[in-house]
Short mmCIF file of C-alpha atoms and ligand atoms in Angstrom, two decimals:
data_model
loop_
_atom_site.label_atom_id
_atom_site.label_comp_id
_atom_site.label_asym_id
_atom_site.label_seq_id
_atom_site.Cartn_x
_atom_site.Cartn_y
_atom_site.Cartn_z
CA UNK A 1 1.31 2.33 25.31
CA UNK A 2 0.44 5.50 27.22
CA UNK A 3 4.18 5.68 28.51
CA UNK A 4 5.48 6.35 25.34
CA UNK A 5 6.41 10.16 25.07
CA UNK A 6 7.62 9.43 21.40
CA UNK A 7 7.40 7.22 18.67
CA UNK A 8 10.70 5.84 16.41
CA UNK A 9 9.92 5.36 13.28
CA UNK A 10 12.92 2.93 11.57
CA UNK A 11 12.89 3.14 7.59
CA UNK A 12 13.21 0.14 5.27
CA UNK A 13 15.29 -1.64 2.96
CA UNK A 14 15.62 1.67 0.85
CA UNK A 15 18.51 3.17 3.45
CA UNK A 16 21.08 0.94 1.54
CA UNK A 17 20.19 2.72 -1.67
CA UNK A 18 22.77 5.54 -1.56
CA UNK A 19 22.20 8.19 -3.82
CA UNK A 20 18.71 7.98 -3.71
CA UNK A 21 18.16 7.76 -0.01
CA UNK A 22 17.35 11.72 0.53
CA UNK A 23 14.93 11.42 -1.99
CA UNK A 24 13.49 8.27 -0.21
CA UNK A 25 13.99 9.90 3.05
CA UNK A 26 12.39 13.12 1.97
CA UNK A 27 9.19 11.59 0.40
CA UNK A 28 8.96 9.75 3.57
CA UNK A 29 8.81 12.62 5.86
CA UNK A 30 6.12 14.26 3.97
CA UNK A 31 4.03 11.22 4.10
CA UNK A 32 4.75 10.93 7.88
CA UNK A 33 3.41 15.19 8.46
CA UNK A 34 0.63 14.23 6.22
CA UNK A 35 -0.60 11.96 8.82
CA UNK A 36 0.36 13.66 11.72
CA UNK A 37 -1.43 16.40 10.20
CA UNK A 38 -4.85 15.71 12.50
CA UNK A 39 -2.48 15.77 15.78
CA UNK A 40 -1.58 19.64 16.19
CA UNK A 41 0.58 18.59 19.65
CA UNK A 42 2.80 16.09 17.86
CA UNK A 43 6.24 17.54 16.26
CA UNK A 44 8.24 15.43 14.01
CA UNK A 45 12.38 15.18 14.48
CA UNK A 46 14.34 13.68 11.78
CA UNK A 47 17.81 11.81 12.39
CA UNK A 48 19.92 9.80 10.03
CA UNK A 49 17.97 6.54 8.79
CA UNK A 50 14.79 7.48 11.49
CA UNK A 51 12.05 10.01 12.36
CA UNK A 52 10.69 10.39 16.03
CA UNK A 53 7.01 11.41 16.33
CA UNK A 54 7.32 13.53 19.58
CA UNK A 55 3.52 13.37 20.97
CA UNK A 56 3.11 16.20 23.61
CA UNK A 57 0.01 14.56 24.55
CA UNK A 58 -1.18 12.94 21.28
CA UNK A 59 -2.18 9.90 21.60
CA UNK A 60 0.02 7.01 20.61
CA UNK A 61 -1.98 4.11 19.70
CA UNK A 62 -3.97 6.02 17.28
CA UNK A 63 -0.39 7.16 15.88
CA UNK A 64 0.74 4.50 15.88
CA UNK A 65 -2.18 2.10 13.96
CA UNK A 66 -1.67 4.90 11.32
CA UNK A 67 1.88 4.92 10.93
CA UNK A 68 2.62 1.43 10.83
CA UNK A 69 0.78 1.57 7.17
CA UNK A 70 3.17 4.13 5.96
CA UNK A 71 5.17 2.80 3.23
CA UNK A 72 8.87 2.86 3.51
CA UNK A 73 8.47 2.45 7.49
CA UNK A 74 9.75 -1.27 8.71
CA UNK A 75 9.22 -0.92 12.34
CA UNK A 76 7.88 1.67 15.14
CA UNK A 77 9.13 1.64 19.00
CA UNK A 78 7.09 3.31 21.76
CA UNK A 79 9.72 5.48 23.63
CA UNK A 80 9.77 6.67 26.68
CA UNK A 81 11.94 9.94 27.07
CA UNK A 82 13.89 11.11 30.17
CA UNK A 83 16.55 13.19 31.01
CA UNK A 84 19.80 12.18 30.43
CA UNK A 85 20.81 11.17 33.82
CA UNK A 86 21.92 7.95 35.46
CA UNK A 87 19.04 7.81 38.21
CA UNK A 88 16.67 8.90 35.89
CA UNK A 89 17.45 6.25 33.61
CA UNK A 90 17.36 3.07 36.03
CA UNK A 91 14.04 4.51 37.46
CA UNK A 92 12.59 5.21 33.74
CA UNK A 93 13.90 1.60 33.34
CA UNK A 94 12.53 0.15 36.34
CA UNK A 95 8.92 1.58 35.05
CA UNK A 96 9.19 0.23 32.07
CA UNK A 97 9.92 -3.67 33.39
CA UNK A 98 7.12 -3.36 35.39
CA UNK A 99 4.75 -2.32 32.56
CA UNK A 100 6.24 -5.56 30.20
CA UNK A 101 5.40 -7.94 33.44
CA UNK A 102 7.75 -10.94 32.99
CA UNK A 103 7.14 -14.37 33.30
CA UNK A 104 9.48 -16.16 35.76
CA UNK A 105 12.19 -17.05 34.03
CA UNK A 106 12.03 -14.80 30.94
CA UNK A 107 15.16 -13.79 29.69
CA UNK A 108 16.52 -9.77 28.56
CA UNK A 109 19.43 -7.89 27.77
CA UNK A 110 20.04 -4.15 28.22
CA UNK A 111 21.55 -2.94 25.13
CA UNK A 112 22.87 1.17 25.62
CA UNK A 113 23.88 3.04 23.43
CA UNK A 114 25.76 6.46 24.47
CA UNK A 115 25.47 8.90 20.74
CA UNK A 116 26.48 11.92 23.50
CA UNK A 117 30.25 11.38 24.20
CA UNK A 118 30.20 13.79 27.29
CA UNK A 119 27.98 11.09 29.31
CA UNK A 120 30.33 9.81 31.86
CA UNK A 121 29.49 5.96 31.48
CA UNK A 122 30.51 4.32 28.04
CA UNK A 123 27.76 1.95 26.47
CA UNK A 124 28.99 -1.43 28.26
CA UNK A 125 28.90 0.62 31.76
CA UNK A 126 25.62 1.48 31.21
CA UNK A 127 24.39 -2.15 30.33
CA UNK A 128 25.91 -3.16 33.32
CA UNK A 129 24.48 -0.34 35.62
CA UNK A 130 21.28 -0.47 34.38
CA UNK A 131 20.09 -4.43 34.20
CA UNK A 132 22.11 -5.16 37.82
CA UNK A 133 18.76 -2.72 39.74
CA UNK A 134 16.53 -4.43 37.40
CA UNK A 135 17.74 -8.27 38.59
CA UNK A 136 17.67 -6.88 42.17
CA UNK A 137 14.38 -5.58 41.19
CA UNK A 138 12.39 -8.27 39.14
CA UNK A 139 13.90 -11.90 40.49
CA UNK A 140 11.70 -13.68 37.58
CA UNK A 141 14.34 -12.13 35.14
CA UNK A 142 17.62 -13.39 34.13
CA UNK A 143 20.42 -12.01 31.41
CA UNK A 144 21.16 -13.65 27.93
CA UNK A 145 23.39 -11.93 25.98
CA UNK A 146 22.73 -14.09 22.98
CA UNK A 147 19.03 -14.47 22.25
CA UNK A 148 17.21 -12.49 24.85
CA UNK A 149 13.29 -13.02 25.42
CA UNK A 150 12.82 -9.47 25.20
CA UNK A 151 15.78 -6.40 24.90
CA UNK A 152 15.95 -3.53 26.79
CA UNK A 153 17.57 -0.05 24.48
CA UNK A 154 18.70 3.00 26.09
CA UNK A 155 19.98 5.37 23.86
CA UNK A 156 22.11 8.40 25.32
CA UNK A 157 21.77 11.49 23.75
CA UNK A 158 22.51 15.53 24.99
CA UNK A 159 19.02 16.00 25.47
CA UNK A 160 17.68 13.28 26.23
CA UNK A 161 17.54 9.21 27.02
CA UNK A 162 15.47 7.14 25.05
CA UNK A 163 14.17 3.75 26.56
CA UNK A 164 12.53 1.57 24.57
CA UNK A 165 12.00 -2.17 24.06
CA UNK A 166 8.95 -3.35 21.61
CA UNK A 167 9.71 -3.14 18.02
CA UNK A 168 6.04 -3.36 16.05
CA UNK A 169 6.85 -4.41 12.44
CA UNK A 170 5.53 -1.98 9.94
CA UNK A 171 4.64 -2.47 6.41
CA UNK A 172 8.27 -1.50 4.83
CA UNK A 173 8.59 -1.33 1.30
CA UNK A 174 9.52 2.03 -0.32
CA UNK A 175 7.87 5.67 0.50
CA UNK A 176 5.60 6.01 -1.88
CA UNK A 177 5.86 7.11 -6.00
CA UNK A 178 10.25 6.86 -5.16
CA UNK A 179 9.80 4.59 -8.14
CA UNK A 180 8.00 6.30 -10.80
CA UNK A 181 4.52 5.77 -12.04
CA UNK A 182 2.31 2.91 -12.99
CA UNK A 183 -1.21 2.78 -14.66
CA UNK A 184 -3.25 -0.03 -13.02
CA UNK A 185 -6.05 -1.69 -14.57
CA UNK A 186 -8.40 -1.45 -11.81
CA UNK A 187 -11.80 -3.93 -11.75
CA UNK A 188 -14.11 -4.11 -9.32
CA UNK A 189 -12.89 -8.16 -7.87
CA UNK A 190 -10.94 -9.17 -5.20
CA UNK A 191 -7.66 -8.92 -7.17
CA UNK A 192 -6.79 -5.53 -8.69
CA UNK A 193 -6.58 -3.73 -5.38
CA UNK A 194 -4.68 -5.73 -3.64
CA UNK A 195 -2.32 -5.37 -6.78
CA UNK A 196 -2.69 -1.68 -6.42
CA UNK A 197 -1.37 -1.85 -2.95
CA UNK A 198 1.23 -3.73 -3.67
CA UNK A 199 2.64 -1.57 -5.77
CA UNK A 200 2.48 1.17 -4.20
CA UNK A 201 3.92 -0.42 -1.40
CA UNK A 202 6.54 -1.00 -3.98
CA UNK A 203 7.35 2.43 -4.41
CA UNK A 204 5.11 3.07 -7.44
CA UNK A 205 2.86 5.93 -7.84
CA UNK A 206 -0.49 4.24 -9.12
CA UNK A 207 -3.30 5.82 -11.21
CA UNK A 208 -5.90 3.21 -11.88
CA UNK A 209 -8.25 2.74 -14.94
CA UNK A 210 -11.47 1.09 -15.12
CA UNK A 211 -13.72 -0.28 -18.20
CA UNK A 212 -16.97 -0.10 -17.65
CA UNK A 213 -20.10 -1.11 -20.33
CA UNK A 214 -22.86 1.28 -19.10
CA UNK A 215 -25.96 0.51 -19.74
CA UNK A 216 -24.78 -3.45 -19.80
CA UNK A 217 -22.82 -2.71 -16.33
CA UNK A 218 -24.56 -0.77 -14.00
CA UNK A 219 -23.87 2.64 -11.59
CA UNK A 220 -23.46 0.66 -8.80
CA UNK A 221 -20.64 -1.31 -10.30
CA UNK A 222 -18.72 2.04 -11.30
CA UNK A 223 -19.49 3.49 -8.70
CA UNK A 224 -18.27 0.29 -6.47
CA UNK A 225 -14.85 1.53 -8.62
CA UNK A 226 -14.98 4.82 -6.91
CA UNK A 227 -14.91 3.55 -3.94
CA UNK A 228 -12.18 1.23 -4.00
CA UNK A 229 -9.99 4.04 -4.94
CA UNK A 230 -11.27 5.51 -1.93
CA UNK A 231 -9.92 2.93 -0.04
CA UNK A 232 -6.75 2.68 -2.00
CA UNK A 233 -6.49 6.48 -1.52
CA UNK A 234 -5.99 6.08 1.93
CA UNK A 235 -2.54 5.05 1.33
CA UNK A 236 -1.66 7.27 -1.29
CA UNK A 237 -3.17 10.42 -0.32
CA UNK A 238 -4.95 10.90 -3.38
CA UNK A 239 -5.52 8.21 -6.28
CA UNK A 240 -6.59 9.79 -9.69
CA UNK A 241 -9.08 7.08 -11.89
CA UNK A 242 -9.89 7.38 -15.54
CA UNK A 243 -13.36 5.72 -16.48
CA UNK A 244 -13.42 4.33 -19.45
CA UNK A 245 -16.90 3.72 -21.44
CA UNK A 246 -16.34 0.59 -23.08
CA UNK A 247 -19.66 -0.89 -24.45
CA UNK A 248 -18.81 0.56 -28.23
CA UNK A 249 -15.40 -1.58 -28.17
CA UNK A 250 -16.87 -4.94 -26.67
CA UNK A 251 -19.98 -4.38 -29.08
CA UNK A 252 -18.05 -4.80 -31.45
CA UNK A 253 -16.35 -8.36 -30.65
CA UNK A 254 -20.16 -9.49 -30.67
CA UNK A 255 -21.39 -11.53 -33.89
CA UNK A 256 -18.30 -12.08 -35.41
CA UNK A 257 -18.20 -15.46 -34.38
CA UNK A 258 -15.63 -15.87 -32.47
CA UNK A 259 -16.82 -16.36 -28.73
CA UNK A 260 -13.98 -18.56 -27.44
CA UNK A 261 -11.66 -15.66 -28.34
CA UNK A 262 -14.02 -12.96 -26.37
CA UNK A 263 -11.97 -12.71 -23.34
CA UNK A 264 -8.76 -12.82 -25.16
CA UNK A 265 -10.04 -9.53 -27.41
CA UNK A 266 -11.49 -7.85 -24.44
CA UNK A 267 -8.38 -7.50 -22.11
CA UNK A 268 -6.31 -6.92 -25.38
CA UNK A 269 -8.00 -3.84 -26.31
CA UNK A 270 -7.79 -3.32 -22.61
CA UNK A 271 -4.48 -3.12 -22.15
CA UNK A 272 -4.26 -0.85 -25.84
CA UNK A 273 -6.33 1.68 -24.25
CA UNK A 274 -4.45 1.40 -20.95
CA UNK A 275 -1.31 2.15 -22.62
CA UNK A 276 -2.44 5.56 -24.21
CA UNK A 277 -3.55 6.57 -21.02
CA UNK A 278 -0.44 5.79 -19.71
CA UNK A 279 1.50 7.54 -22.26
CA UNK A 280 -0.56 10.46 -21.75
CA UNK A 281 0.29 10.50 -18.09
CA UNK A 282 3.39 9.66 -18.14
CA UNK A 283 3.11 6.06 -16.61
CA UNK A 284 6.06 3.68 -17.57
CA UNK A 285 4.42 0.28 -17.13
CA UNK A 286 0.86 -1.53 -16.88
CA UNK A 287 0.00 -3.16 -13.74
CA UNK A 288 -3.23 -6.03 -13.28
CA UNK A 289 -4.34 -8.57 -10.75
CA UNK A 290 -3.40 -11.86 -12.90
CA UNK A 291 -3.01 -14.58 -10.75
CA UNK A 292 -1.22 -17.96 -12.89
CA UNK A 293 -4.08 -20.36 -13.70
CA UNK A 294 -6.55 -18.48 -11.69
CA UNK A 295 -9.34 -18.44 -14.77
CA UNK A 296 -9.03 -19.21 -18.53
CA UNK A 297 -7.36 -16.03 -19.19
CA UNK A 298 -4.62 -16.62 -16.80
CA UNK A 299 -3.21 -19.66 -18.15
CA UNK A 300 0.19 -18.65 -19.37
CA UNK A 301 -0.67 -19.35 -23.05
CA UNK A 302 -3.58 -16.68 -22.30
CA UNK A 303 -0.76 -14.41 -20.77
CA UNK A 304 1.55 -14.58 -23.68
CA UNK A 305 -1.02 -13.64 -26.14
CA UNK A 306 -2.99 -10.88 -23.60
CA UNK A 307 0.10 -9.83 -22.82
CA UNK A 308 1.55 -8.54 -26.46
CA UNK A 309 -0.87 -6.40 -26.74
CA UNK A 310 1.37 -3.59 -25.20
CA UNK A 311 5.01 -2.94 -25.36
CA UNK A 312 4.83 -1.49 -21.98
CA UNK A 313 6.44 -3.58 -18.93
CA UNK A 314 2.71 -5.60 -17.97
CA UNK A 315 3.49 -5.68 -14.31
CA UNK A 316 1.13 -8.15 -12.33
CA UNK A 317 2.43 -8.68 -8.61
CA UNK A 318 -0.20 -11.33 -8.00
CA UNK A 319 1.34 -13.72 -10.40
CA UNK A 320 2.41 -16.37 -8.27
CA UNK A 321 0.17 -15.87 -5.22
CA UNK A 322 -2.19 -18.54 -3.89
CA UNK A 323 -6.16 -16.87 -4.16
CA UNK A 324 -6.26 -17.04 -0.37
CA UNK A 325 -3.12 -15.49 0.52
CA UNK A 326 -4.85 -12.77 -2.00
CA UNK A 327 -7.88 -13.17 0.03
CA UNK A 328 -5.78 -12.20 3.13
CA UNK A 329 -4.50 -9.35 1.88
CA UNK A 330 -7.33 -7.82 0.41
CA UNK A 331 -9.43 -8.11 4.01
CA UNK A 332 -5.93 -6.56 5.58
CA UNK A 333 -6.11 -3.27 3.41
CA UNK A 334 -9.85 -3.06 3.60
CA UNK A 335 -11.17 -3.95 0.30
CA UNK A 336 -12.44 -6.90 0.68
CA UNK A 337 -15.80 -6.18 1.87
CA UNK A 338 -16.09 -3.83 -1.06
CA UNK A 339 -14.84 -6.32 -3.65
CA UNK A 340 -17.33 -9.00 -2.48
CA UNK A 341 -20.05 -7.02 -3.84
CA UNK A 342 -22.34 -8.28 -6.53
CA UNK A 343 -22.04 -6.03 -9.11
CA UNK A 344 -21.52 -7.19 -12.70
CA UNK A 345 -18.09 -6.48 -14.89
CA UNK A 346 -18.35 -5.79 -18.29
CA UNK A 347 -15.84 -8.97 -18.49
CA UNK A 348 -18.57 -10.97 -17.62
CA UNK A 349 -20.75 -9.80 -20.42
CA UNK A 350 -20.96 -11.78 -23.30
CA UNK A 351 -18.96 -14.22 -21.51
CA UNK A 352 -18.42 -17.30 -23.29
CA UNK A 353 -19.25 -20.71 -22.09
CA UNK A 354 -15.68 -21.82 -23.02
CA UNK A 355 -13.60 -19.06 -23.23
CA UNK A 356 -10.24 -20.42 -25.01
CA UNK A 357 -7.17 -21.23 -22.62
CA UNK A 358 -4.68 -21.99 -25.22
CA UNK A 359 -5.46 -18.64 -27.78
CA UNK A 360 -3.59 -18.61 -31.14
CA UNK A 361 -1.35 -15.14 -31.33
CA UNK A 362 -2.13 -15.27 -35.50
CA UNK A 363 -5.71 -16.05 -35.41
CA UNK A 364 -6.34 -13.55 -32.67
CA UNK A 365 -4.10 -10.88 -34.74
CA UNK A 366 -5.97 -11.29 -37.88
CA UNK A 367 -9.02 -11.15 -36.09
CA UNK A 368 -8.35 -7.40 -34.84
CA UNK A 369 -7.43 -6.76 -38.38
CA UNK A 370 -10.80 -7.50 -39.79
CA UNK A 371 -12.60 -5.33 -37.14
CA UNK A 372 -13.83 -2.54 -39.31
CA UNK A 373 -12.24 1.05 -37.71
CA UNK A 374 -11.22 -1.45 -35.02
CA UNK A 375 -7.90 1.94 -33.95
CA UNK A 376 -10.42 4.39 -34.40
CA UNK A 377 -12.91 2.77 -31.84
CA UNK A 378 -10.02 2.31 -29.23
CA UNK A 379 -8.52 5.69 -29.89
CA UNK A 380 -12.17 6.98 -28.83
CA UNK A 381 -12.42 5.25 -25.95
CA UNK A 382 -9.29 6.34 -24.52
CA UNK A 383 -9.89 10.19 -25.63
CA UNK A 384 -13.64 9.32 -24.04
CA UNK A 385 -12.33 8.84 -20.23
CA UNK A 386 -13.20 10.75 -17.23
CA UNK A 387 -11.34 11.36 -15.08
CA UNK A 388 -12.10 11.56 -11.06
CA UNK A 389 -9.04 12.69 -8.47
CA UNK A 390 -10.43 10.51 -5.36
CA UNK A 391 -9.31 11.13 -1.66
CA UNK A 392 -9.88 9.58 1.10
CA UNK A 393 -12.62 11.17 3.16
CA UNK A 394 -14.03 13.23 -0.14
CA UNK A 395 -17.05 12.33 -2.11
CA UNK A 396 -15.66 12.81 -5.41
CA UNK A 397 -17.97 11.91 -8.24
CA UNK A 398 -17.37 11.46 -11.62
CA UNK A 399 -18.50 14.48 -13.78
CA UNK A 400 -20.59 12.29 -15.96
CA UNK A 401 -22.48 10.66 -12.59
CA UNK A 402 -25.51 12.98 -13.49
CA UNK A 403 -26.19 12.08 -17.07
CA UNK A 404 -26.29 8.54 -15.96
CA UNK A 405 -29.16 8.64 -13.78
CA UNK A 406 -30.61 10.63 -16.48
CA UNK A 407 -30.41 7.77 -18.89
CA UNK A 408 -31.39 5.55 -16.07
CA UNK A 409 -34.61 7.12 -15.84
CA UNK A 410 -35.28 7.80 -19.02
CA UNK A 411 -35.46 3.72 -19.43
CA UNK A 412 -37.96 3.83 -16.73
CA UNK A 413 -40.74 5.34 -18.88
P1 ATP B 501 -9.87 -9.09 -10.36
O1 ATP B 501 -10.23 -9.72 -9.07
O2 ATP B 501 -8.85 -8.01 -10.25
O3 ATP B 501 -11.08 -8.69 -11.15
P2 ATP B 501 -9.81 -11.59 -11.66
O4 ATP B 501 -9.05 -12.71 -11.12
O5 ATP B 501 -11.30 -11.55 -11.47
O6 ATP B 501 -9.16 -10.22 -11.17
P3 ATP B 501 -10.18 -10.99 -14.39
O7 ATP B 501 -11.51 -10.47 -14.04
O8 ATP B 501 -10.05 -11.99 -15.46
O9 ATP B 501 -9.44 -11.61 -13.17
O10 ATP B 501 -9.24 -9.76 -14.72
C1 ATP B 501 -7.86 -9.85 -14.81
C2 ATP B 501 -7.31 -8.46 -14.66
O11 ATP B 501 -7.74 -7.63 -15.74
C3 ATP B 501 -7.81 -7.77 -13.42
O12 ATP B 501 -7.04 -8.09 -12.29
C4 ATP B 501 -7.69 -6.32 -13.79
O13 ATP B 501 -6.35 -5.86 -13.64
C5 ATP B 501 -8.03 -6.34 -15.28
N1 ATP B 501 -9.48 -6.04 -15.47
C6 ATP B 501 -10.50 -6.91 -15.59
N2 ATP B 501 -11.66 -6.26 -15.76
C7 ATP B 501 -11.40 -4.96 -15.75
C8 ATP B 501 -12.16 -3.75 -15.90
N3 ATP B 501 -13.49 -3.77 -16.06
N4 ATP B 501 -11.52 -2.57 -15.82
C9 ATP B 501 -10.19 -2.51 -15.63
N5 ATP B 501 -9.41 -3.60 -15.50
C10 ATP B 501 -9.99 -4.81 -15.56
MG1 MG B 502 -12.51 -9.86 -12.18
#
């Protein structure tokens, strides 16, 4: 890696989205700066479809491990950059075999590209004059035109020659918020992050909420919350969270004698509350971790009923994914340490020993309607959040962090 002079940074599917694509492109670029930010040596170029990381220095792995997470970005090339000369080019070229090592026998192409017309070789010259010193050179190699072990690119330009061969695949996707804003009910399990980071691989702009039943949940498991955001921050720059208290809403499922239906009632109100804070902020769908059939209230019966409790688009990108591809992903983007943690969720409160799989819409409905002030105690809860704008190397807090110890105490005596 410490040839590379430069790094080219190819964008995703979004290029074939014409009118939108300088949009896409520009969002893009100011996620790229944003990470080059730390590197004061590196200057950014942008071209039609790409954007070259020039590193004066910087170093390139580094660069590189950061910029393959950027969203919109499919794949990165080391490049190394010489003047745009023949000699130059076949020596540059020479290096660079050297550095990949082949095996005996290993097939390769050269594949030149002249963008500045004034060279004085044409792009088939040049992949003729540049692999016939590299066969003299390396005897283990010979030329497949077809499907080449491993493909050499020159690319010809006024200034200068780019040579490059290994294309690391990036994360792709779309630069992120190009596709509007979601609010994501965020708990504190394996699930809801990785959902989070999938859509915002996706293009969306997430803000998360959490529910938490404080005293019946504790600090640690909010503040567990917190700092998955954190992590999820790190891809978005900045994630804002609302905390919702949520013990006056659940209380009030308790004792009316319908346990089976708990779960059912709890992610209902849920997803109410989520969508005034969406509305508030502007976000045009809900997004969860549901996984089909992963626990009673993922069967799709649950999903029908949970699910009408908003007229929002209930967006849940884990729907058909196998718990340890989930798994997977969640270690990948760093949460899964986190995630593990032992912290109660005010779901599994009051949990039922047979929560219902099949719920009945009507019964459910009428059971809402009984709840005495049952709006009232939502509206609350919504108007009641806090919240916390987390980044990813701040120590946000959220403003109500003190008066929670407080009460902690205060149970001590
Ligand atoms: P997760 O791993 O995300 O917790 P799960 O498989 O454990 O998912 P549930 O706990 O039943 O499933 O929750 C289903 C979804 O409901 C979660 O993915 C999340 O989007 C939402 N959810 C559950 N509990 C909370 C909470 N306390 N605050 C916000 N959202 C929640
Ligand atoms: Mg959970």
């Amino acid at each position: 890696m410490e040839y590379a002079d430069m790094l080219l940074l190819r964008f995703g599917e979004f290029t074939l989205k014409g009118k939108n694509r300088t949009r896409f492109e520009k969002t893009m670029l100011r996620h790229v700066r944003e990470i080059v930010k730390p590197y004061p040596k590196a200057r950014l170029l942008k071209e039609y479809g790409r954007i070259y990381v020039e590193l004066n220095g910087e170093p390139a792995q580094e660069l590189l491990e950061a910029l393959v997470k950027v969203f919109g970005i499919s794949s990165i090339s080391p490049v190394k950059a010489v003047r745009p000369v023949l000699e130059e080019i076949i020596d540059a070229s020479l290096r660079f075999i050297e550095m990949v090592n082949p095996e005996p026998g290993t097939t390769f192409k050269v594949n030149a590209r002249r963008v500045w017309k004034d060279f004085p070789h044409g792009s088939q010259e040049m992949n003729r004059l540049v692999s016939a010193p590299l066969l003299k050179a390396f005897q283990a190699l010979s030329v497949d035109v077809r499907t080449p072990e491993f493909e050499l690119r020159v690319e010809i330009r006024e200034q200068q020659a780019y040579i490059f061969c290994e294309n690391i695949p990036a994360v792709g996707g779309f630069p992120l918020g190009t596709n509007g804003k979601a609010m994501l009910l965020l708990s504190g399990g394996i699930d809801s992050p990785v959902a989070a980071w999938s859509s915002m691989r996706r293009g969306l702009e997430v803000e998360c909420v959490h529910f938490f039943s404080y005293p019946y949940t504790s600090r640690e498991a909010r503040q567990k919350v917190v700092d998955l955001a954190r992590v999820l921050s790190r891809y978005a720059g900045k994630i804002r969270l609302h905390l919702v208290p949520f013990t006056e809403v659940q209380t009030s499922f308790a004792g009316i004698g319908q346990d089976n239906l708990m779960v059912t009632l709890m992610r209902r109100a849920m997803l109410r509350i989520a969508t005034t804070l969406a509305e508030r902020e502007g976000a045009l769908a809900l997004v969860t971790g549901e996984s089909l059939g992963q626990v009673a209230s993922q069967t799709l019966p649950s999903m029908n009923v949970i699910g009408r409790a908003t007229e929002l688009p209930l967006l849940r990108p884990l729907v058909m994914m196998d718990k340890a591809e989930i798994v997977d992903l969640a270690q990948q983007i760093g949460t899964y340490d986190l995630s593990i943690l032992p912290y109660e969720d005010c779901c599994t409160l009051f949990l039922p020993k047979s929560p219902t799989t099949n719920p009945n819409l009507h019964v459910v409905e009428k059971v809402e309607a009984a709840l005495p002030d049952y709006a009232d105690r939502l509206a609350e809860a919504a108007a009641a959040a806090i919240t916390v704008e987390v980044t990813p190397h701040g120590d946000e807090r959220p403003a109500d962090e003190a008066d929670l110890i407080l009460t902690v105490k205060e149970d001590w005596f």
